[in-house]
């Protein structure tokens, strides 16, 4: 059977390039526009932007610094900010700038670009794995230490895809301190974290920590490709060199659109809170009726749970398709997650309720077959 999860290993070029198998599976199914869509990992925010004047004209001019928006968002100096065309590009640019040529530890489960991009850039990667518990997934410190000793860079996504929980405070502190002692730089992909109003980016933990984010997930603006990197100013200078090679300049339409909506960036976060209040109890009750244990993550718009004995990829591709339902199988994110299903609650409550009724039927049928 085809494997969809991301892989670690030697540098890879040409036909050995690892696919983002999740996107190969997901994009055709998204295009089917299934009626009940619980697959979104980002907020579906009803942006209506109207007209943006001179949208295509060069945005660069005297006295305008495009980094200011992000520097104000985090209260950091503009010298610690670099913009990118989305978080995916930020991953490659940040690795190019922060690597010192050694091996790279990559956290699993993961969204494949976070864990695989280092291989494409000519670096060998080694896996570290966050472990399932019935609540927040945790770091197995002894195992992580054995890997960290061998690397000079670590790739993480604190708010873990597919389960949606972040590190415990204790694990976070341990990770930051251990990496500092071992001279390992951390690149932290935080695209989901702004839904936590008290989120502190890893960048603020020390010069060895770099944060990446974008307006894709929490703000529902993936189509405009606006992302950023926060890092020590010396690393940002190297980020700038990599960016000039890999992108050149930011897109003017992107900058102009974001400038137009910059006063409205808290609206999506309010909507996420409303959706959590309305939608989470509906999902929790359905899972309880099915006898599935689940603790929702403290923030954000998706979570994942295990359906014992059910291959969720097969379930979505057969019974799910029949009932016009889409949700994301856990096997897209790691090898041991075949029985896990990721469900998003970032849609309007009426639609969500209908979709959860269908999900309950699909799961019940799958459990009965197995
Ligand atoms: C952890 C993570 N980072 C980045 C992205 C993509 O972000 P962007 O659209 O800003 O490139 C995703 C998309 O699913 C993701 O899960």
Coordinates of C-alpha atoms and ligand atoms in Angstrom, one line a residue:
X1 CA 0.0 0.0 0.0
X2 CA 1.2 3.5 -0.8
X3 CA 2.8 5.4 2.1
X4 CA 1.7 9.0 2.5
X5 CA 3.6 10.1 5.6
X6 CA 6.8 12.3 5.4
X7 CA 10.1 10.6 5.6
X8 CA 13.5 11.5 7.0
X9 CA 16.9 10.5 5.5
X10 CA 19.7 11.4 3.1
X11 CA 19.8 14.5 1.0
X12 CA 17.5 14.0 -2.1
X13 CA 17.6 15.3 -5.6
X14 CA 15.8 14.7 -8.9
X15 CA 13.7 11.5 -9.0
X16 CA 14.6 10.8 -5.3
X17 CA 12.9 14.0 -4.1
X18 CA 10.3 13.0 -1.5
X19 CA 6.8 14.0 -2.5
X20 CA 4.4 16.0 -0.3
X21 CA 2.2 12.9 -0.6
X22 CA -0.5 14.5 1.6
X23 CA -1.0 17.2 -1.0
X24 CA -1.1 14.7 -3.8
X25 CA -3.9 12.9 -2.0
X26 CA -5.7 16.0 -0.7
X27 CA -5.9 18.4 -3.6
X28 CA -7.9 16.1 -6.0
X29 CA -10.3 15.4 -3.2
X30 CA -10.7 19.1 -2.3
X31 CA -11.4 19.8 -6.0
X32 CA -14.4 17.3 -5.7
X33 CA -16.0 19.9 -3.4
X34 CA -17.5 17.3 -1.1
X35 CA -20.6 18.7 0.6
X36 CA -19.4 17.9 4.1
X37 CA -15.9 19.3 4.5
X38 CA -14.2 18.8 7.8
X39 CA -10.7 18.7 6.2
X40 CA -9.7 22.4 6.7
X41 CA -6.7 23.1 8.9
X42 CA -7.2 26.8 8.5
X43 CA -10.1 29.2 9.2
X44 CA -12.6 29.7 6.4
X45 CA -12.9 33.5 6.9
X46 CA -15.4 35.4 4.7
X47 CA -13.0 38.1 3.6
X48 CA -14.6 40.7 1.2
X49 CA -11.8 43.1 0.2
X50 CA -13.5 45.2 -2.5
X51 CA -11.1 47.1 -4.7
X52 CA -7.4 47.5 -3.8
X53 CA -6.1 50.6 -5.6
X54 CA -3.1 50.2 -7.9
X55 CA -2.8 46.6 -6.6
X56 CA -0.2 45.5 -9.1
X57 CA 2.1 48.6 -8.9
X58 CA 5.5 48.4 -7.2
X59 CA 4.8 48.9 -3.4
X60 CA 8.4 50.0 -2.6
X61 CA 8.8 53.7 -1.8
X62 CA 10.8 56.0 0.4
X63 CA 9.6 56.0 4.0
X64 CA 7.6 52.7 3.7
X65 CA 9.1 49.6 5.4
X66 CA 7.0 46.5 4.6
X67 CA 8.4 44.7 7.6
X68 CA 6.7 47.1 10.1
X69 CA 3.4 45.3 10.1
X70 CA 5.0 42.1 11.5
X71 CA 7.4 43.9 13.7
X72 CA 4.5 45.7 15.4
X73 CA 2.4 42.5 15.6
X74 CA 5.1 40.9 17.8
X75 CA 6.7 44.0 19.3
X76 CA 10.1 43.3 17.8
X77 CA 12.6 45.4 15.8
X78 CA 12.3 45.4 12.0
X79 CA 15.9 44.0 11.8
X80 CA 14.5 40.8 13.3
X81 CA 11.9 40.4 10.6
X82 CA 12.0 39.1 7.1
X83 CA 8.9 38.7 4.9
X84 CA 8.4 35.7 2.6
X85 CA 5.7 34.4 0.2
X86 CA 4.1 32.2 2.8
X87 CA 5.4 29.9 5.5
X88 CA 6.3 27.1 3.1
X89 CA 8.9 29.4 1.4
X90 CA 10.0 30.6 4.9
X91 CA 11.0 27.0 5.8
X92 CA 13.5 26.7 2.9
X93 CA 14.8 30.2 3.3
X94 CA 15.3 29.8 7.1
X95 CA 17.0 26.4 6.7
X96 CA 19.4 27.9 4.1
X97 CA 20.2 30.8 6.4
X98 CA 20.4 28.9 9.8
X99 CA 22.1 25.6 8.8
X100 CA 25.7 25.2 9.5
X101 CA 26.0 22.2 7.2
X102 CA 25.3 19.5 9.9
X103 CA 22.4 17.0 10.1
X104 CA 18.9 18.3 10.9
X105 CA 16.5 16.8 13.5
X106 CA 12.9 16.8 12.3
X107 CA 9.9 16.5 14.5
X108 CA 7.2 13.9 13.5
X109 CA 4.3 13.9 13.1
X110 CA 4.6 16.8 10.7
X111 CA 3.3 18.6 7.6
X112 CA 5.8 17.2 5.1
X113 CA 7.5 20.5 4.0
X114 CA 8.5 21.2 7.6
X115 CA 10.3 17.8 7.9
X116 CA 11.4 17.2 4.3
X117 CA 12.7 20.5 2.9
X118 CA 16.1 20.1 4.6
X119 CA 16.7 17.0 2.4
X120 CA 15.9 18.9 -0.8
X121 CA 18.5 21.6 0.3
X122 CA 21.2 18.9 0.6
X123 CA 21.1 18.1 4.3
X124 CA 20.6 14.7 6.0
X125 CA 17.7 14.5 8.5
X126 CA 17.0 12.4 11.6
X127 CA 13.6 11.9 13.2
X128 CA 12.4 12.9 16.6
X129 CA 8.9 12.1 17.6
X130 CA 6.3 13.6 19.9
X131 CA 4.4 10.9 21.7
X132 CA 0.6 10.4 21.9
X133 CA -1.1 10.7 25.3
X134 CA -4.8 11.1 25.9
X135 CA -4.1 14.8 26.3
X136 CA -1.1 16.9 25.2
X137 CA 1.5 15.0 23.2
X138 CA 4.9 14.9 24.9
X139 CA 8.6 14.8 24.2
X140 CA 10.5 11.6 25.1
X141 CA 13.5 13.5 26.4
X142 CA 16.0 10.6 26.5
X143 CA 15.3 9.7 22.8
X144 CA 15.4 13.3 21.6
X145 CA 18.7 13.9 23.4
X146 CA 20.3 11.0 21.5
X147 CA 19.4 12.6 18.2
X148 CA 20.1 16.2 19.2
X149 CA 23.7 15.4 20.0
X150 CA 24.2 14.5 16.3
X151 CA 22.6 17.6 14.6
X152 CA 23.0 21.4 14.5
X153 CA 19.4 22.3 13.5
X154 CA 15.9 21.2 14.7
X155 CA 12.6 21.6 12.8
X156 CA 9.5 21.7 14.9
X157 CA 5.8 22.8 14.7
X158 CA 4.8 23.6 18.3
X159 CA 1.1 23.3 17.5
X160 CA 1.3 19.8 16.1
X161 CA -0.4 18.8 12.9
X162 CA -2.7 16.7 13.0
X163 CA -3.5 16.8 16.7
X164 CA -3.5 20.5 17.3
X165 CA -1.9 20.5 20.8
X166 CA 1.2 22.5 21.7
X167 CA 4.1 21.5 24.0
X168 CA 3.6 21.4 27.7
X169 CA 5.4 24.5 29.3
X170 CA 7.8 22.1 30.8
X171 CA 8.7 20.3 27.5
X172 CA 9.1 23.7 25.8
X173 CA 11.5 25.0 28.5
X174 CA 13.4 21.7 28.4
X175 CA 13.7 21.9 24.6
X176 CA 14.9 25.5 24.5
X177 CA 17.5 24.9 27.2
X178 CA 18.7 21.6 25.8
X179 CA 19.2 23.0 22.3
X180 CA 21.0 26.0 23.7
X181 CA 23.4 23.8 25.7
X182 CA 23.9 21.5 22.6
X183 CA 24.3 24.4 20.2
X184 CA 21.3 23.3 18.1
X185 CA 19.3 26.0 16.4
X186 CA 15.5 25.6 16.4
X187 CA 13.3 26.6 13.4
X188 CA 9.8 26.7 14.7
X189 CA 6.8 26.7 12.3
X190 CA 4.1 28.5 14.1
X191 CA 1.4 28.9 11.5
X192 CA -1.3 27.7 13.8
X193 CA -0.2 29.4 17.0
X194 CA -1.7 32.9 16.6
X195 CA -5.1 31.5 17.5
X196 CA -3.7 31.5 21.1
X197 CA -3.8 35.2 22.0
X198 CA -1.0 34.6 24.6
X199 CA 1.3 32.8 22.2
X200 CA 5.0 33.7 22.7
X201 CA 7.0 32.9 19.5
X202 CA 10.0 30.6 20.0
X203 CA 12.1 33.5 18.6
X204 CA 11.8 35.3 22.0
X205 CA 13.4 32.3 23.8
X206 CA 17.0 33.2 22.6
X207 CA 19.3 33.8 19.6
X208 CA 19.2 30.1 18.7
X209 CA 15.5 30.2 18.1
X210 CA 13.8 31.2 14.8
X211 CA 10.0 31.5 14.3
X212 CA 8.1 31.2 11.1
X213 CA 4.4 32.1 10.5
X214 CA 2.0 33.4 7.9
X215 CA -1.5 34.7 7.3
X216 CA -2.6 31.4 5.8
X217 CA -4.2 29.4 8.6
X218 CA -5.4 31.6 11.4
X219 CA -6.4 34.4 9.1
X220 CA -7.7 32.3 6.2
X221 CA -5.5 34.2 3.6
X222 CA -3.4 31.4 2.1
X223 CA -4.2 32.5 -1.4
X224 CA -2.2 35.8 -1.1
X225 CA 1.0 34.1 0.1
X226 CA 2.1 36.3 3.0
X227 CA 4.6 34.8 5.5
X228 CA 7.5 35.9 7.7
X229 CA 10.6 34.8 9.7
X230 CA 11.6 36.2 13.1
X231 CA 15.3 35.7 14.0
X232 CA 18.4 37.2 15.5
X233 CA 19.5 40.1 13.2
X234 CA 22.6 38.3 12.1
X235 CA 20.5 35.3 10.9
X236 CA 18.1 37.7 9.3
X237 CA 20.9 39.1 7.2
X238 CA 21.6 35.6 5.9
X239 CA 17.8 35.0 5.4
X240 CA 17.9 38.1 3.2
X241 CA 20.7 36.6 1.0
X242 CA 18.7 33.3 0.6
X243 CA 15.5 35.2 -0.1
X244 CA 17.2 37.2 -2.9
X245 CA 18.2 34.0 -4.5
X246 CA 15.0 32.0 -4.0
X247 CA 12.3 34.7 -4.5
X248 CA 13.8 38.1 -5.3
X249 CA 11.2 40.4 -3.9
X250 CA 7.8 40.3 -2.2
X251 CA 4.8 40.4 -4.5
X252 CA 3.4 44.0 -4.5
X253 CA -0.2 42.8 -4.8
X254 CA 0.4 40.7 -1.6
X255 CA 1.8 43.7 0.3
X256 CA -0.9 46.1 -0.9
X257 CA -3.7 43.7 0.1
X258 CA -2.3 43.1 3.6
X259 CA -1.8 46.8 4.1
X260 CA -5.5 47.3 3.2
X261 CA -6.7 44.8 5.8
X262 CA -4.1 45.3 8.6
X263 CA -6.5 46.9 11.0
X264 CA -8.8 43.8 10.7
X265 CA -6.4 41.1 11.6
X266 CA -8.0 40.3 15.0
X267 CA -11.4 39.6 13.4
X268 CA -10.5 36.0 12.3
X269 CA -9.2 35.2 15.8
X270 CA -12.6 36.3 17.3
X271 CA -14.3 34.1 14.8
X272 CA -12.2 31.1 15.7
X273 CA -13.2 31.6 19.3
X274 CA -16.9 31.7 18.3
X275 CA -16.5 28.6 16.2
X276 CA -14.8 26.8 19.1
X277 CA -17.7 27.6 21.4
X278 CA -20.4 26.6 18.9
X279 CA -18.8 23.6 17.2
X280 CA -16.6 21.8 19.7
X281 CA -19.5 20.6 21.9
X282 CA -21.2 19.1 18.8
X283 CA -18.1 17.1 17.9
X284 CA -17.5 16.1 21.5
X285 CA -21.0 14.7 21.9
X286 CA -20.8 12.8 18.6
X287 CA -17.5 11.2 19.7
X288 CA -18.8 10.3 23.1
X289 CA -21.8 8.5 21.5
X290 CA -19.2 6.6 19.4
X291 CA -17.2 5.7 22.5
X292 CA -14.1 7.6 21.2
X293 CA -11.9 9.3 23.8
X294 CA -10.8 12.8 22.9
X295 CA -9.5 15.9 24.6
X296 CA -9.8 19.0 22.3
X297 CA -6.7 21.1 22.0
X298 CA -6.7 24.3 24.0
X299 CA -6.5 26.5 20.8
X300 CA -7.0 26.4 17.1
X301 CA -9.4 24.9 14.6
X302 CA -8.5 21.3 14.2
X303 CA -7.8 18.2 16.3
X304 CA -7.3 14.5 15.7
X305 CA -8.5 11.3 17.5
X306 CA -8.0 7.6 17.2
X307 CA -10.7 5.3 15.9
X308 CA -9.5 1.9 17.2
X309 CA -9.5 -0.8 14.5
X310 CA -10.3 1.5 11.6
X311 CA -8.0 2.4 8.7
X312 CA -9.1 6.0 8.3
X313 CA -7.6 6.5 4.8
X314 CA -9.7 3.6 3.5
X315 CA -12.7 4.9 5.5
X316 CA -12.6 8.4 3.9
X317 CA -11.9 7.0 0.4
X318 CA -14.8 4.6 0.5
X319 CA -17.7 5.3 3.0
X320 CA -16.6 8.9 3.3
X321 CA -16.8 9.4 -0.5
X322 CA -20.2 7.7 -0.6
X323 CA -21.6 10.1 2.0
X324 CA -19.8 13.2 0.4
X325 CA -17.6 13.7 3.5
X326 CA -14.0 14.8 3.6
X327 CA -11.6 14.7 6.6
X328 CA -7.9 14.0 6.7
X329 CA -6.4 10.6 7.6
X330 CA -3.6 10.7 10.2
X331 CA -1.4 8.6 7.9
X332 CA -0.6 11.8 6.0
X333 CA 1.5 13.0 9.0
X334 CA 3.2 9.9 10.4
X335 CA 3.7 6.2 10.0
X336 CA 1.9 5.2 13.2
X337 CA -1.3 7.2 12.7
X338 CA -3.3 4.9 10.4
X339 CA -6.2 4.8 12.8
X340 CA -6.3 8.6 13.5
X341 CA -8.5 11.1 11.8
X342 CA -8.0 14.9 11.7
X343 CA -11.2 17.0 11.9
X344 CA -11.4 20.8 11.5
X345 CA -14.2 23.0 13.0
X346 CA -13.4 26.2 11.1
X347 CA -16.7 26.3 9.3
X348 CA -20.1 27.9 10.0
X349 CA -21.9 26.1 12.8
X350 CA -25.0 24.9 10.8
X351 CA -22.8 23.3 8.1
X352 CA -20.5 21.9 10.8
X353 CA -23.4 20.3 12.6
X354 CA -24.6 18.6 9.4
X355 CA -21.1 17.4 8.6
X356 CA -20.7 15.9 12.1
X357 CA -23.9 14.0 11.8
X358 CA -22.6 12.5 8.5
X359 CA -19.2 11.9 10.2
X360 CA -20.9 9.9 13.0
X361 CA -22.7 7.7 10.4
X362 CA -19.4 7.1 8.5
X363 CA -17.5 6.2 11.6
X364 CA -20.2 3.9 12.9
X365 CA -20.4 2.1 9.6
X366 CA -16.6 1.7 9.5
X367 CA -16.5 0.4 13.1
X368 CA -19.2 -2.1 12.3
X369 CA -17.4 -3.4 9.1
X370 CA -14.1 -3.8 11.0
Ligands
LIG1 C1 2.8 23.4 9.7 C2 2.5 24.0 8.4 N1 3.3 25.0 8.0 C3 3.0 25.7 6.8 C4 1.9 25.4 6.1 C5 1.6 26.2 4.8 O1 1.7 27.6 5.1 P1 1.7 28.6 3.9 O2 0.4 28.6 3.2 O3 1.9 29.9 4.6 O4 2.9 28.3 3.0 C6 1.0 24.4 6.5 C7 -0.2 24.0 5.7 O5 -0.9 23.1 6.0 C8 1.3 23.7 7.7 O6 0.5 22.7 8.2

